[in-house]
Structures are given as structure tokens and as C-alpha cells.
PDB file of C-alpha atoms in Angstrom:
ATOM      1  CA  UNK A   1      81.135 135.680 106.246  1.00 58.00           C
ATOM      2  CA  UNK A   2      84.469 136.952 107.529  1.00 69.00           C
ATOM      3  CA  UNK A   3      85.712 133.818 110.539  1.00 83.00           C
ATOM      4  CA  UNK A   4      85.584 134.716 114.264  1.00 85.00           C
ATOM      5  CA  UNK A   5      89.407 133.215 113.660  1.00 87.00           C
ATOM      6  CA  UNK A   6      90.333 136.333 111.042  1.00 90.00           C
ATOM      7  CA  UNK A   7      88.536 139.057 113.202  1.00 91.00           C
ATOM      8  CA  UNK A   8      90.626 137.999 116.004  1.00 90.00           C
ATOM      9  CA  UNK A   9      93.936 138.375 114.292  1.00 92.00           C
ATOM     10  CA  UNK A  10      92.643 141.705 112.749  1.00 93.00           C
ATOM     11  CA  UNK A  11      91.647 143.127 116.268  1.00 92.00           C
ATOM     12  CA  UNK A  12      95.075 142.019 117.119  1.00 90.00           C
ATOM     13  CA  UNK A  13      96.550 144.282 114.542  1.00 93.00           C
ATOM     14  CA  UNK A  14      94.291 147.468 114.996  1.00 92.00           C
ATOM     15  CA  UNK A  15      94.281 147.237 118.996  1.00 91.00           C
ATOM     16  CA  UNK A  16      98.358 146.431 119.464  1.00 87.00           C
ATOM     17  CA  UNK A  17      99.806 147.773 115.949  1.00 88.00           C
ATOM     18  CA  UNK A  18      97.769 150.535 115.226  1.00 89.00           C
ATOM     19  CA  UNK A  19      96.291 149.164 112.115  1.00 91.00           C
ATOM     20  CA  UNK A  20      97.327 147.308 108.619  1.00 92.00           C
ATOM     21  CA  UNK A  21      99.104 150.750 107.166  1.00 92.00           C
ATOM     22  CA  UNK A  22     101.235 151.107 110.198  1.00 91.00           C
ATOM     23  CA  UNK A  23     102.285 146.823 110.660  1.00 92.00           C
ATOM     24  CA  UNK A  24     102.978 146.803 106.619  1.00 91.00           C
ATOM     25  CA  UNK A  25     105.121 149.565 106.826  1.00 90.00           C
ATOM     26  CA  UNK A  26     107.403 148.101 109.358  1.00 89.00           C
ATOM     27  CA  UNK A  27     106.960 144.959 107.869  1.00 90.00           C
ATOM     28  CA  UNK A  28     108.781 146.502 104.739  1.00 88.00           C
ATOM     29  CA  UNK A  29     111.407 147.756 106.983  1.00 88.00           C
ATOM     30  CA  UNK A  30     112.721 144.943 108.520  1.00 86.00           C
ATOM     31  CA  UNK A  31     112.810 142.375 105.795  1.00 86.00           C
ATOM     32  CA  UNK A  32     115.541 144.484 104.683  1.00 86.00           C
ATOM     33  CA  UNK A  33     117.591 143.199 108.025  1.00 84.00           C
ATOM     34  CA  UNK A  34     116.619 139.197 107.382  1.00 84.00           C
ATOM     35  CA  UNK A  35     119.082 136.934 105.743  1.00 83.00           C
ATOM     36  CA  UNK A  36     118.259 136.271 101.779  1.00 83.00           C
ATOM     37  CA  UNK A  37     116.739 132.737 102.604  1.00 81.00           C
ATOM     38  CA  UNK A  38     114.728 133.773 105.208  1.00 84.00           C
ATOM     39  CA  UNK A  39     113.000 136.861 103.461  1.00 85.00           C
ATOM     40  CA  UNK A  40     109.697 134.272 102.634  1.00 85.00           C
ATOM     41  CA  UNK A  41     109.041 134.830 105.991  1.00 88.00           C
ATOM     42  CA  UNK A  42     108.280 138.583 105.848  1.00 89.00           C
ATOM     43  CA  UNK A  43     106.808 138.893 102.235  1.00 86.00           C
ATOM     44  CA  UNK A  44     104.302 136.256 103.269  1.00 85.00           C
ATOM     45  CA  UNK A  45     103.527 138.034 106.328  1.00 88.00           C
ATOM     46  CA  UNK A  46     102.970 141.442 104.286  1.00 88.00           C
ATOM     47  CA  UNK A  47     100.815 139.584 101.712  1.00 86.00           C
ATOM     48  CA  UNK A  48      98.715 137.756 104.622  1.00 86.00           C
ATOM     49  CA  UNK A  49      98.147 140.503 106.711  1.00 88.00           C
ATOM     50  CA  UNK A  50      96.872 142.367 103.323  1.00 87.00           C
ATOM     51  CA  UNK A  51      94.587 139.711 102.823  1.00 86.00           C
ATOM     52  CA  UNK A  52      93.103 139.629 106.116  1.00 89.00           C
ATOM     53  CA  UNK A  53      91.649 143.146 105.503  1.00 90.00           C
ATOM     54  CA  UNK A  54      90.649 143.492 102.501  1.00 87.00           C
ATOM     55  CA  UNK A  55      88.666 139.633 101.587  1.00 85.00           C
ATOM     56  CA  UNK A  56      87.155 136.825 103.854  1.00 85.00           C
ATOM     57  CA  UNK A  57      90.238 134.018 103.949  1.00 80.00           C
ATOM     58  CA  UNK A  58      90.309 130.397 105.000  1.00 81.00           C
ATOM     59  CA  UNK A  59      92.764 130.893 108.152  1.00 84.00           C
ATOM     60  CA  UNK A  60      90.991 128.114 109.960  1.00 83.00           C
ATOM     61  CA  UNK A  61      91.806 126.057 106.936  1.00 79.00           C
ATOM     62  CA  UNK A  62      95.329 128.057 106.542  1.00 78.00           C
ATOM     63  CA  UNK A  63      96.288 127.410 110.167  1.00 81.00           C
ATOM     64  CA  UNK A  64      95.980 123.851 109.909  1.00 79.00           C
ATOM     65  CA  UNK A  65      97.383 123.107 106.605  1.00 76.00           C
ATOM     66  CA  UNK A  66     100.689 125.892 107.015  1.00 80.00           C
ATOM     67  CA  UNK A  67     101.112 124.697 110.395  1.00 81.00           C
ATOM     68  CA  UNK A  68     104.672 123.613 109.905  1.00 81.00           C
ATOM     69  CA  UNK A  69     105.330 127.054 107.814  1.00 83.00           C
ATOM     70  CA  UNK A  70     103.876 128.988 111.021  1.00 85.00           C
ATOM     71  CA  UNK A  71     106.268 127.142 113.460  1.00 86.00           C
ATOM     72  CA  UNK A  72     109.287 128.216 111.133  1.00 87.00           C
ATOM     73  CA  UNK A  73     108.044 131.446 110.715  1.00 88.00           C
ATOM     74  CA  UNK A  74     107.684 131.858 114.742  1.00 88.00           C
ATOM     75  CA  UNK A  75     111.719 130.354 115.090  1.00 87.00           C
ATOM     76  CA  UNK A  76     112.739 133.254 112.635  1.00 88.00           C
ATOM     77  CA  UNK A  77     110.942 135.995 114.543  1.00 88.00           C
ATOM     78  CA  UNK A  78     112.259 134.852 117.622  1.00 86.00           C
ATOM     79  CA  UNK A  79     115.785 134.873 116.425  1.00 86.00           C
ATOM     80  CA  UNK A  80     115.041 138.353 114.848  1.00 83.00           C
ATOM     81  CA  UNK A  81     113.745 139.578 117.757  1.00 78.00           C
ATOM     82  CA  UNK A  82     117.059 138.125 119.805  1.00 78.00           C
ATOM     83  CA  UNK A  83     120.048 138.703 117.534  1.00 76.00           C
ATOM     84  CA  UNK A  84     119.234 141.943 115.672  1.00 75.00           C
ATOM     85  CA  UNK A  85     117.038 143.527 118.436  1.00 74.00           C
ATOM     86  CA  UNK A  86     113.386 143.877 115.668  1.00 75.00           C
ATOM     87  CA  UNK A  87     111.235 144.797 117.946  1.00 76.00           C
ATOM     88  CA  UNK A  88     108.420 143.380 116.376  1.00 82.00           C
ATOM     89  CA  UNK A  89     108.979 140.658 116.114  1.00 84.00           C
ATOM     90  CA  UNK A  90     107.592 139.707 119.378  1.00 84.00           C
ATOM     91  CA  UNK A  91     104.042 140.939 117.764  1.00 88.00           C
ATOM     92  CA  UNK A  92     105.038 138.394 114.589  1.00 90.00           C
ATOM     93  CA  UNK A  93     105.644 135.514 117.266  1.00 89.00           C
ATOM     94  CA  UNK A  94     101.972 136.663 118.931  1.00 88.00           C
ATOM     95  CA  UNK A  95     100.007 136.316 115.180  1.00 90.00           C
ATOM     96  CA  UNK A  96     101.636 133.170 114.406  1.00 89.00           C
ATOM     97  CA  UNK A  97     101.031 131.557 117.633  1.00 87.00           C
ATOM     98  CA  UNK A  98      97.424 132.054 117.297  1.00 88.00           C
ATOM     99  CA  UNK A  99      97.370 130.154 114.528  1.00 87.00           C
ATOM    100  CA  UNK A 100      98.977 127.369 115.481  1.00 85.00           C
ATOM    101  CA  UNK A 101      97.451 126.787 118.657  1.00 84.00           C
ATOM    102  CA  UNK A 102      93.930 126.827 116.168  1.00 83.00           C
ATOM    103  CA  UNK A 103      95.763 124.540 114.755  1.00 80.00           C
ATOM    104  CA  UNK A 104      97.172 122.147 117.381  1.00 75.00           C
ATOM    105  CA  UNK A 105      93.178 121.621 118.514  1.00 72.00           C
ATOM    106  CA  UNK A 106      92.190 120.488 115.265  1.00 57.00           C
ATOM    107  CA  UNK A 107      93.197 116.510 113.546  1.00 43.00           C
ATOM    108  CA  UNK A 108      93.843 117.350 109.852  1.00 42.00           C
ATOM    109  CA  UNK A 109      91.942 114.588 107.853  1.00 42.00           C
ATOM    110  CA  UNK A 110      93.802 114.891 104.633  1.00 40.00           C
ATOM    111  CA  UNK A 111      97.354 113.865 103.450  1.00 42.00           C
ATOM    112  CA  UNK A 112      99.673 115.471 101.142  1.00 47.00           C
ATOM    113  CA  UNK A 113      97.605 115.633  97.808  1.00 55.00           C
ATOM    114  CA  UNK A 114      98.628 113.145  95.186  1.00 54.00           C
ATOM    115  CA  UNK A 115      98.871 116.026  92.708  1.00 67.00           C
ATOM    116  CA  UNK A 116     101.250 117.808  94.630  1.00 74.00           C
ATOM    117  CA  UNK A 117     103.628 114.691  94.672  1.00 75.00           C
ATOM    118  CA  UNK A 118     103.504 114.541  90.862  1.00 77.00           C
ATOM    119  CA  UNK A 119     104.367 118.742  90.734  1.00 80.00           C
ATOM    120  CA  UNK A 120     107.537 118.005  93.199  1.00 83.00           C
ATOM    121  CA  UNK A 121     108.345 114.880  90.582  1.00 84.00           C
ATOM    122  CA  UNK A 122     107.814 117.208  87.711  1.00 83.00           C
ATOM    123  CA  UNK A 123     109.878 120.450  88.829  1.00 86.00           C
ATOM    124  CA  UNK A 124     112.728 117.364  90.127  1.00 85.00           C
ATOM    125  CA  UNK A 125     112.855 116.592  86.641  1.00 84.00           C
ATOM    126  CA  UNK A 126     112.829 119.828  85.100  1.00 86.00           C
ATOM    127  CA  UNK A 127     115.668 121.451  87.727  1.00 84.00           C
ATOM    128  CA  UNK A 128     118.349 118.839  87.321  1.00 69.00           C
ATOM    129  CA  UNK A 129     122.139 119.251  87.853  1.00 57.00           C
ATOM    130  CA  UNK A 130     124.564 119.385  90.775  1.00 56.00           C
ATOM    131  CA  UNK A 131     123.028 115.659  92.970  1.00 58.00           C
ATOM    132  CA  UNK A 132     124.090 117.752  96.010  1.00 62.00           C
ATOM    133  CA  UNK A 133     121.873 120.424  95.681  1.00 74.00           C
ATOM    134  CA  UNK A 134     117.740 120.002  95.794  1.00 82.00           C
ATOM    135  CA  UNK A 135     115.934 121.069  93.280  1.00 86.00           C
ATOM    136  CA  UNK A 136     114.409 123.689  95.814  1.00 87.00           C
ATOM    137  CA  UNK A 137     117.824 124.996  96.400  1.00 88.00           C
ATOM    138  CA  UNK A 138     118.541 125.715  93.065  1.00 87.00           C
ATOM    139  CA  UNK A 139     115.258 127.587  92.315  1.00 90.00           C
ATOM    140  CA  UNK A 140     115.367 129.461  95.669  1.00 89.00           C
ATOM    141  CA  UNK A 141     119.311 130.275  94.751  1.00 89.00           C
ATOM    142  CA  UNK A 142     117.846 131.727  91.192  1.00 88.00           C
ATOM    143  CA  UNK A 143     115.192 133.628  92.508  1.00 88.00           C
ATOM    144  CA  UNK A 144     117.221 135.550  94.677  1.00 89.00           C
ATOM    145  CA  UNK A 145     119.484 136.637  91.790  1.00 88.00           C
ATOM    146  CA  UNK A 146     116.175 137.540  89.773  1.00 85.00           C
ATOM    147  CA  UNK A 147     114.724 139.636  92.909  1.00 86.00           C
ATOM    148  CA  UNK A 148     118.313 141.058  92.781  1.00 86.00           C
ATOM    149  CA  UNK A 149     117.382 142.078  88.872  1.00 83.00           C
ATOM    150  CA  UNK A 150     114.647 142.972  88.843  1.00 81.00           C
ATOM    151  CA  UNK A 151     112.029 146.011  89.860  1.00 82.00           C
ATOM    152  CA  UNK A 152     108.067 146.158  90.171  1.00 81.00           C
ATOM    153  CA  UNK A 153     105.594 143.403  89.353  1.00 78.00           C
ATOM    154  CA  UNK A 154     108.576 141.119  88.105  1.00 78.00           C
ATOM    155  CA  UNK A 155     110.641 141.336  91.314  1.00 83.00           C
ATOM    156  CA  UNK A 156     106.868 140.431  93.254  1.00 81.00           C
ATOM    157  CA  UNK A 157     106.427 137.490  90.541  1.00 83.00           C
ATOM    158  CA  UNK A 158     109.823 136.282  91.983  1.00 85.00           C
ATOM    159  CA  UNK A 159     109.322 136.661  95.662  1.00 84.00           C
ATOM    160  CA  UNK A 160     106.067 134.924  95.285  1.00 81.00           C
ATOM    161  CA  UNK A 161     107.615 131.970  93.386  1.00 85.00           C
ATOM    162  CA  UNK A 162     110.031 131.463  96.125  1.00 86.00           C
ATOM    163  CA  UNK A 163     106.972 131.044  98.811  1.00 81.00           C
ATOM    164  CA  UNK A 164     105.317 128.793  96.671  1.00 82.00           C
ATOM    165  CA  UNK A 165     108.210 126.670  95.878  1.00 85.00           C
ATOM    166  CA  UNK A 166     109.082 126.739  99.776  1.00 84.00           C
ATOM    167  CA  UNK A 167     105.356 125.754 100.099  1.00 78.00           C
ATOM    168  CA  UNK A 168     104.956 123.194  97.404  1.00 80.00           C
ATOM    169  CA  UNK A 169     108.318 121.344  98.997  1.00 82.00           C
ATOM    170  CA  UNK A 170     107.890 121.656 102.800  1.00 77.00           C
ATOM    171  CA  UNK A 171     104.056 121.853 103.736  1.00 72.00           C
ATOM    172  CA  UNK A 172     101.306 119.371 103.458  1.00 67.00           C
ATOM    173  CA  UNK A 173      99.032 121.288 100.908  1.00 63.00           C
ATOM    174  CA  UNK A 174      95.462 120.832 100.828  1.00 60.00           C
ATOM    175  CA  UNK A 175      94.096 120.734  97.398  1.00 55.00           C
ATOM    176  CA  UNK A 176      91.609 123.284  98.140  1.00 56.00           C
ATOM    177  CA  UNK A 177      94.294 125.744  98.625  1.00 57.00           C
ATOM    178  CA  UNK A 178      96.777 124.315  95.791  1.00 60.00           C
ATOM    179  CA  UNK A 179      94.546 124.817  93.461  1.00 62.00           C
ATOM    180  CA  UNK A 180      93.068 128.224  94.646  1.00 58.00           C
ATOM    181  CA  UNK A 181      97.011 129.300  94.903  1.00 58.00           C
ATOM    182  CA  UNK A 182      97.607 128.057  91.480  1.00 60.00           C
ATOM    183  CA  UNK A 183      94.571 129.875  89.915  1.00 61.00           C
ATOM    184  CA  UNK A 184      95.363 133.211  91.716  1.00 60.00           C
ATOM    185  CA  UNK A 185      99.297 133.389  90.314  1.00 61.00           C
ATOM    186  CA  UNK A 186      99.598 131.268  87.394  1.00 69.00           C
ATOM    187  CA  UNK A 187      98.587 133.350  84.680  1.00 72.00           C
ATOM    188  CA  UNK A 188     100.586 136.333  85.509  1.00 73.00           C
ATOM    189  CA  UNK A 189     103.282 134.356  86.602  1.00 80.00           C
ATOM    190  CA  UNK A 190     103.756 132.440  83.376  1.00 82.00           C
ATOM    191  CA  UNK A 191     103.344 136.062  81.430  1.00 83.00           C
ATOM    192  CA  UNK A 192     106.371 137.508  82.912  1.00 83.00           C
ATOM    193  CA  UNK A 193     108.477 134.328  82.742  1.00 85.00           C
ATOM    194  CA  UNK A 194     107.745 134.178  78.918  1.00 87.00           C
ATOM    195  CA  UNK A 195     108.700 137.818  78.790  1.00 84.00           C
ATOM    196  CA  UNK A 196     112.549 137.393  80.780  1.00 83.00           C
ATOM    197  CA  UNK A 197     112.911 133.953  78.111  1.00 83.00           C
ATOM    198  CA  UNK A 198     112.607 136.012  74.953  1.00 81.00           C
ATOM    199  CA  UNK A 199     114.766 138.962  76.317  1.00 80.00           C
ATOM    200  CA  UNK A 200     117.451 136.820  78.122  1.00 79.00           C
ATOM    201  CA  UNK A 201     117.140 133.370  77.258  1.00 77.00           C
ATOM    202  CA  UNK A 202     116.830 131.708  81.083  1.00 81.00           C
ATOM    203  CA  UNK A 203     116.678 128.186  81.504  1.00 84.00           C
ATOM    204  CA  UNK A 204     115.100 128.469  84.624  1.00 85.00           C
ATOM    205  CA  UNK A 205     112.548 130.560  83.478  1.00 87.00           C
ATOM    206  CA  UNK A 206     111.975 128.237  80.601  1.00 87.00           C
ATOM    207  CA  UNK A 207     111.929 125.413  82.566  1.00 88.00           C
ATOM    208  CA  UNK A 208     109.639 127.073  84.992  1.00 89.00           C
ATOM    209  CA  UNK A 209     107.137 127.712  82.306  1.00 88.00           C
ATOM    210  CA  UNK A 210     107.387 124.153  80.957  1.00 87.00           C
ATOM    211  CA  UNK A 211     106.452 123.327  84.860  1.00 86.00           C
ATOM    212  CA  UNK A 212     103.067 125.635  85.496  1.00 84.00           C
ATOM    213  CA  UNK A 213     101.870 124.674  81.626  1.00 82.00           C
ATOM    214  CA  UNK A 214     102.280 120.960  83.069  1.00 80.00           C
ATOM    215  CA  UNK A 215     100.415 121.942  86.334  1.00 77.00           C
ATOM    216  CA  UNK A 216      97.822 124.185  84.536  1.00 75.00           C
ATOM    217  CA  UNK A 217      96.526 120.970  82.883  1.00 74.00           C
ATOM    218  CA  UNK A 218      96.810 118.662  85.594  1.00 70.00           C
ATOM    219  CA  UNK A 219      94.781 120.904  87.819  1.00 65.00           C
ATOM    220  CA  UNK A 220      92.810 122.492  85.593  1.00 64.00           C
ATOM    221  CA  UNK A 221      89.479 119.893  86.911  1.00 54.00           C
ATOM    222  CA  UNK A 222      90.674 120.328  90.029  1.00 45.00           C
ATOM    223  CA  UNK A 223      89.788 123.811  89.940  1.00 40.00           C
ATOM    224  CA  UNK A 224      86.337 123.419  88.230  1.00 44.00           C
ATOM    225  CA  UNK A 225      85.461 120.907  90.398  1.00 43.00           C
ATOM    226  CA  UNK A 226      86.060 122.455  93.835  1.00 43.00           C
ATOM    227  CA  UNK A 227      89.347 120.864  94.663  1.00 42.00           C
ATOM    228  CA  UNK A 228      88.853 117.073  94.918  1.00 40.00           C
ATOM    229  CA  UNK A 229      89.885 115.846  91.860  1.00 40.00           C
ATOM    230  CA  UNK A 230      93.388 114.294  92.860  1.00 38.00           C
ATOM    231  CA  UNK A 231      92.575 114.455  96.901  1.00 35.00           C
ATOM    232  CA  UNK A 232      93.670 111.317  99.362  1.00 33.00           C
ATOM    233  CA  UNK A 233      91.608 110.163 102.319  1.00 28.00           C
TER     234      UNK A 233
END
């Protein structure tokens, strides 16, 4: 049963935007005008909005767990909206906010999962070099040469990596939806990374793959059990 949380951001959309076709397109539009590192920003908001239409998604649960992402994501829109004149992203600012004042009235219960502490100990490990740049940096650095490269369902794979990564690093995940994030991406994900290692031998990619084969069977009970296998009270 679709939230009274999602119909409210959806009547949002049809009332002030004139519906999902017309936002997405514009959505497209201006990403083109955001700075490389920021782009997360607008795919998510693309892929979200998407969502919202066509399936029944946790944005109760969303809005309290990406709480920190929203707040970012309202900072960039602002400064879009101020520096290069986007003119929607005053609309942007209006969709976030909702969510985080759902948010702000609700006391999460759950920490950052212990699983996703061993996946940021893992992809440390596997993403070594320069100590004055993260891990994060490096992979979010790489990405943006692969979007570069790439076309189609690879250049997605990569743009979706770089939210997940941005995710995984900066926002208390709830297993629920680590695992449910995991299971939606993983399997294409590792196909096209295993596909760019045989034709142009990346170490990132490899490593990558070496990281979401590690993850697929550290998770994998999460997943069959509903999400509490590794979970903290």
C-alpha cells in the first residue's frame, strides 16, 4: 500500500511540475550544468522520482536513514539555484525538505550496521595507494573517468556505483535498505565490471569485483532473512 508520505511527494510533482515526464526531463538537463562531484545529486533525484511512480517505496524509512544525504542534496540545489540561476532547483529544495522534516520528527533506533563497517574496511583494503587520498576519493575520481568512457547501461552501472559508494561512506545505512540496495544492483553490476576487466584490464574494476563477491557472501543471510542478520541495537 503506496505511504500517505510518497503520495504527497507525487502530488507535489503532478500539481507544481506537471508530472514525472516533464521533472525528469529537466532533471536531465541540468545535471549537465553541476560540477563532476556533485552530479550524485541529480542522478539520484532522476532515479527516486522514477521510483516514486512506478512501485510502493520505503520513503518514511528513506527519509530517516538518507537524512544527512537529503541535507547535502538541499545545500547543492540551493547553490544551483543561486550561482547558475536553475530554476528548479527551488522545487528540488521543496522535495527534499519534506523529507527531512519526516525525518527530523522521528528518533532513528538503529546505528550504522556492523556489516556496513566491515564493507568500508574491505573496499579500504582493496583501494589502497596515495595515504592522502580516501579510498572514496579514488573510486569517485575513477568513476568519473569511466562515465567519461563509457555509453548506455555501462555509463548507468558507473553513476550508480558512485551513489552507492557516496552512500556506503557518508550515511548511516539501515540494513533493510543495504541489503535491498545490494540485491537490486549487484548482479548486473558485477556483469559489466567482469566485462571492462577482460577487455581492458582495470584494477579498479577488478578490485571492485573482488569487493561485491566479498559482500555478496557476507549479506547473502541478510537478505534471506529480512535484513537483521548483522543489525545493532
Amino acid at each position: 500500500m503506496t505511504s500517505e508520505l510518497q503520495i504527497k511527494i507525487k502530488n507535489k510533482i503532478n500539481d507544481e511540475y506537471g508530472g514525472i515526464e516533464r521533472l525528469e526531463r529537466h532533471l536531465k538537463f541540468c545535471s549537465n550544468f553541476a560540477d563532476p562531484q556533485d552530479r550524485f545529486h541529480w542522478y539520484d533525484m532522476i532515479k527516486y522520482s522514477r521510483l516514486l511512480f512506478e512501485k510502493n517505496v520505503p520513503v518514511e524509512h528513506d527519509a530517516i536513514e538518507l537524512k544527512k544525504l537529503n541535507l547535502a542534496a538541499i545545500k547543492h540545489f540551493r547553490s544551483m539555484e543561486l550561482e547558475k540561476g536553475c530554476e528548479m532547483g527551488h522545487f528540488l529544495i521543496a522535495i527534499k525538505q519534506i523529507l527531512v522534516d519526516y525525518a527530523s520528527g522521528v528518533t532513528p533506533k538503529t546505528k550504522r550496521a556492523l556489516s556496513q563497517q566491515q564493507m568500508i574496511a574491505k573496499i579500504n583494503l582493496l583501494i589502497s595507494g596515495d595515504e592522502n587520498i580516501s579510498a572514496l576519493d579514488r573510486l569517485l575520481d575513477d568513476f568519473d573517468i569511466m562515465i567519461k568512457m563509457t555509453t548506455g547501461e555501462e555509463r548507468k552501472v558507473f553513476r550508480n556505483l558512485s551513489l552507492y559508494f557516496i552512500n556506503l561512506f557518508k550515511t548511516d545505512m539501515g540494513m533493510d535498505l543495504y541489503a535491498s540496495i545490494y540485491k537490486e544492483y549487484s548482479d548486473d553490476t558485477l556483469k559489466h565490471l567482469t566485462r571492462i576487466v577482460v577487455n581492458c584490464d582495470c584494477d579498479t574494476c577488478r578490485n571492485l569485483i573482488k569487493f561485491f563477491e566479498y559482500q555478496k557472501k557476507e549479506i547473502s543471510g541478510v537478505v534471506r532473512s529480512g535484513g537483521r542478520k548483522f543489525s545493532q541495537s
